[in-house]
């Protein structure tokens, strides 16, 4: 009989009353920056805020293109900028928020596959997990302790 490999992935659901100050601050930054996203095609505005070990926070949003595949997600935009400019400072947490143009409520959002692989890259580089905080509606965060929870069976070993 074939062997089976099973993994359990889990997200913590954190209601607004239990958000830490740091979580509220990161979510606020993600909400603010999504308003400046360039998303005329999908009309789905996304913001991502990245916390580094030295306490600094950077934020970016999705930037779409008339040639659709050229667009970049908020998560990769902020990670590329920050990891390019501060390559030795460990990223600790990334918060993500999204909203459809014309709607007031925040949408359910989780990072796409390419962004998950990108987060994995920086977990590998620094040898530690990056917490992922995903705003779900107005009053709830879905929290992943690390990329393992969003990308089980990921490709993270090369030549071994
Ligand atoms: N998008 C992000 O920026 N991050 C996500 O986590 C999900 C998707 C963007 C890509 C595209 O500009 C738009 O949202 C619709 O997919």
Short mmCIF file of C-alpha atoms and ligand atoms in Angstrom, two decimals:
data_model
loop_
_atom_site.label_atom_id
_atom_site.label_comp_id
_atom_site.label_asym_id
_atom_site.label_seq_id
_atom_site.Cartn_x
_atom_site.Cartn_y
_atom_site.Cartn_z
CA UNK A 1 0.00 0.00 0.00
CA UNK A 2 1.22 3.52 -0.74
CA UNK A 3 2.44 5.60 2.12
CA UNK A 4 0.63 8.80 2.86
CA UNK A 5 2.18 12.04 4.03
CA UNK A 6 -0.24 14.38 5.73
CA UNK A 7 0.30 17.84 7.15
CA UNK A 8 -1.94 19.99 9.26
CA UNK A 9 -1.96 23.70 8.56
CA UNK A 10 -3.57 26.12 10.93
CA UNK A 11 -4.38 29.81 11.20
CA UNK A 12 -5.20 31.58 14.41
CA UNK A 13 -8.34 33.73 14.26
CA UNK A 14 -7.73 36.85 16.34
CA UNK A 15 -10.71 39.11 17.15
CA UNK A 16 -10.06 42.85 17.30
CA UNK A 17 -10.31 42.98 21.10
CA UNK A 18 -7.24 40.75 21.29
CA UNK A 19 -5.02 42.50 18.77
CA UNK A 20 -1.75 43.69 20.24
CA UNK A 21 -0.69 47.30 19.75
CA UNK A 22 1.86 46.12 17.25
CA UNK A 23 -0.74 44.15 15.31
CA UNK A 24 -3.12 47.13 15.23
CA UNK A 25 -0.29 49.39 14.05
CA UNK A 26 0.71 47.01 11.24
CA UNK A 27 -2.88 46.52 10.11
CA UNK A 28 -3.41 50.30 10.14
CA UNK A 29 -0.33 50.79 7.94
CA UNK A 30 -1.55 48.12 5.51
CA UNK A 31 -5.00 49.74 5.37
CA UNK A 32 -3.52 53.19 4.76
CA UNK A 33 -1.19 52.15 1.96
CA UNK A 34 -3.80 50.10 0.08
CA UNK A 35 -5.61 53.36 -0.67
CA UNK A 36 -2.71 54.31 -2.97
CA UNK A 37 -2.57 51.02 -4.85
CA UNK A 38 -2.61 51.07 -8.63
CA UNK A 39 -5.26 48.46 -9.38
CA UNK A 40 -7.46 49.81 -12.20
CA UNK A 41 -7.89 46.34 -13.74
CA UNK A 42 -8.81 44.11 -10.80
CA UNK A 43 -10.11 46.97 -8.66
CA UNK A 44 -8.74 44.99 -5.73
CA UNK A 45 -6.57 47.24 -3.58
CA UNK A 46 -4.00 45.50 -1.41
CA UNK A 47 -1.61 46.89 1.19
CA UNK A 48 1.23 45.13 2.98
CA UNK A 49 3.21 46.37 5.98
CA UNK A 50 6.46 44.72 6.96
CA UNK A 51 7.97 44.88 10.46
CA UNK A 52 11.73 44.43 10.80
CA UNK A 53 13.69 43.30 13.83
CA UNK A 54 14.99 46.83 14.43
CA UNK A 55 11.41 48.06 14.78
CA UNK A 56 11.11 49.81 11.46
CA UNK A 57 8.01 49.33 9.37
CA UNK A 58 7.69 49.65 5.61
CA UNK A 59 4.59 49.41 3.49
CA UNK A 60 3.72 48.98 -0.18
CA UNK A 61 0.75 48.12 -2.35
CA UNK A 62 -0.12 46.27 -5.54
CA UNK A 63 0.89 47.88 -8.80
CA UNK A 64 -0.94 46.55 -11.84
CA UNK A 65 -0.15 46.89 -15.51
CA UNK A 66 -2.20 46.94 -18.70
CA UNK A 67 -0.16 43.84 -19.57
CA UNK A 68 -1.60 41.91 -16.64
CA UNK A 69 1.30 39.57 -15.74
CA UNK A 70 3.57 42.56 -15.30
CA UNK A 71 1.72 43.64 -12.16
CA UNK A 72 3.19 43.02 -8.73
CA UNK A 73 1.46 42.16 -5.47
CA UNK A 74 1.75 44.31 -2.36
CA UNK A 75 3.67 41.65 -0.43
CA UNK A 76 6.38 41.25 -3.05
CA UNK A 77 6.59 44.99 -3.61
CA UNK A 78 7.39 45.64 0.05
CA UNK A 79 9.64 42.61 0.45
CA UNK A 80 11.67 43.44 -2.66
CA UNK A 81 12.23 47.03 -1.61
CA UNK A 82 13.05 46.28 2.01
CA UNK A 83 15.19 43.21 1.44
CA UNK A 84 17.08 45.10 -1.26
CA UNK A 85 17.76 48.08 0.98
CA UNK A 86 18.13 46.41 4.37
CA UNK A 87 19.46 42.99 3.47
CA UNK A 88 20.80 42.24 6.95
CA UNK A 89 17.75 43.18 9.03
CA UNK A 90 15.47 40.29 9.82
CA UNK A 91 11.82 40.62 8.77
CA UNK A 92 9.50 39.55 11.60
CA UNK A 93 5.92 40.13 10.51
CA UNK A 94 3.93 41.08 7.46
CA UNK A 95 0.39 42.42 7.65
CA UNK A 96 -1.93 42.39 4.65
CA UNK A 97 -5.20 44.20 4.05
CA UNK A 98 -7.41 44.47 0.97
CA UNK A 99 -10.49 46.27 -0.23
CA UNK A 100 -12.48 46.40 -3.45
CA UNK A 101 -12.73 49.85 -5.04
CA UNK A 102 -16.06 51.36 -4.05
CA UNK A 103 -16.59 49.11 -1.04
CA UNK A 104 -16.09 50.12 2.56
CA UNK A 105 -15.48 46.74 4.11
CA UNK A 106 -12.12 45.02 4.02
CA UNK A 107 -11.96 41.88 1.94
CA UNK A 108 -10.71 38.43 2.84
CA UNK A 109 -7.14 38.22 1.58
CA UNK A 110 -4.32 35.72 1.77
CA UNK A 111 -1.03 35.92 -0.14
CA UNK A 112 -0.94 34.40 -3.63
CA UNK A 113 1.30 31.43 -4.39
CA UNK A 114 4.17 33.51 -5.74
CA UNK A 115 4.13 35.75 -2.67
CA UNK A 116 4.09 32.69 -0.41
CA UNK A 117 7.20 31.39 -2.15
CA UNK A 118 8.78 34.83 -1.76
CA UNK A 119 8.04 34.93 1.97
CA UNK A 120 9.55 31.46 2.19
CA UNK A 121 12.73 32.78 0.58
CA UNK A 122 13.28 35.32 3.37
CA UNK A 123 12.42 32.80 6.06
CA UNK A 124 15.18 30.65 4.55
CA UNK A 125 17.60 33.55 4.29
CA UNK A 126 17.22 34.53 7.95
CA UNK A 127 16.51 31.06 9.30
CA UNK A 128 13.37 32.15 11.12
CA UNK A 129 9.64 32.41 10.56
CA UNK A 130 7.82 35.48 9.31
CA UNK A 131 4.42 35.87 10.89
CA UNK A 132 1.65 36.65 8.41
CA UNK A 133 -1.30 38.74 9.59
CA UNK A 134 -4.23 38.79 7.20
CA UNK A 135 -7.08 41.17 7.82
CA UNK A 136 -10.42 39.44 7.30
CA UNK A 137 -13.27 41.96 7.30
CA UNK A 138 -13.29 44.77 9.83
CA UNK A 139 -12.57 42.99 13.05
CA UNK A 140 -10.59 39.83 12.55
CA UNK A 141 -7.01 38.88 11.79
CA UNK A 142 -6.08 35.48 10.45
CA UNK A 143 -2.61 34.81 11.81
CA UNK A 144 -0.14 32.34 10.33
CA UNK A 145 2.90 31.69 12.53
CA UNK A 146 5.03 31.24 9.43
CA UNK A 147 4.88 30.32 5.78
CA UNK A 148 4.68 26.62 6.64
CA UNK A 149 1.03 27.20 7.55
CA UNK A 150 0.24 28.66 4.12
CA UNK A 151 2.60 26.66 1.95
CA UNK A 152 3.08 23.12 3.18
CA UNK A 153 5.22 20.94 0.91
CA UNK A 154 6.92 24.11 -0.35
CA UNK A 155 10.13 24.07 -2.34
CA UNK A 156 12.79 25.17 0.11
CA UNK A 157 15.72 22.91 -0.49
CA UNK A 158 17.90 23.12 -3.53
CA UNK A 159 20.68 20.65 -4.24
CA UNK A 160 20.24 18.60 -1.12
N1 LIG B 1 -2.85 40.87 -4.80
C1 LIG B 1 -1.94 41.31 -3.90
O1 LIG B 1 -1.33 42.38 -4.06
N2 LIG B 1 -1.73 40.55 -2.80
C2 LIG B 1 -2.48 39.46 -2.45
O2 LIG B 1 -2.24 38.88 -1.40
C3 LIG B 1 -3.52 38.99 -3.35
C4 LIG B 1 -3.57 39.62 -4.68
C5 LIG B 1 -3.15 41.72 -5.97
C6 LIG B 1 -2.69 41.21 -7.29
C7 LIG B 1 -3.64 41.95 -8.20
O3 LIG B 1 -3.14 43.27 -8.43
C8 LIG B 1 -4.92 42.06 -7.41
O4 LIG B 1 -4.55 41.89 -6.07
C9 LIG B 1 -5.99 41.06 -7.80
O5 LIG B 1 -5.49 39.79 -7.78
#
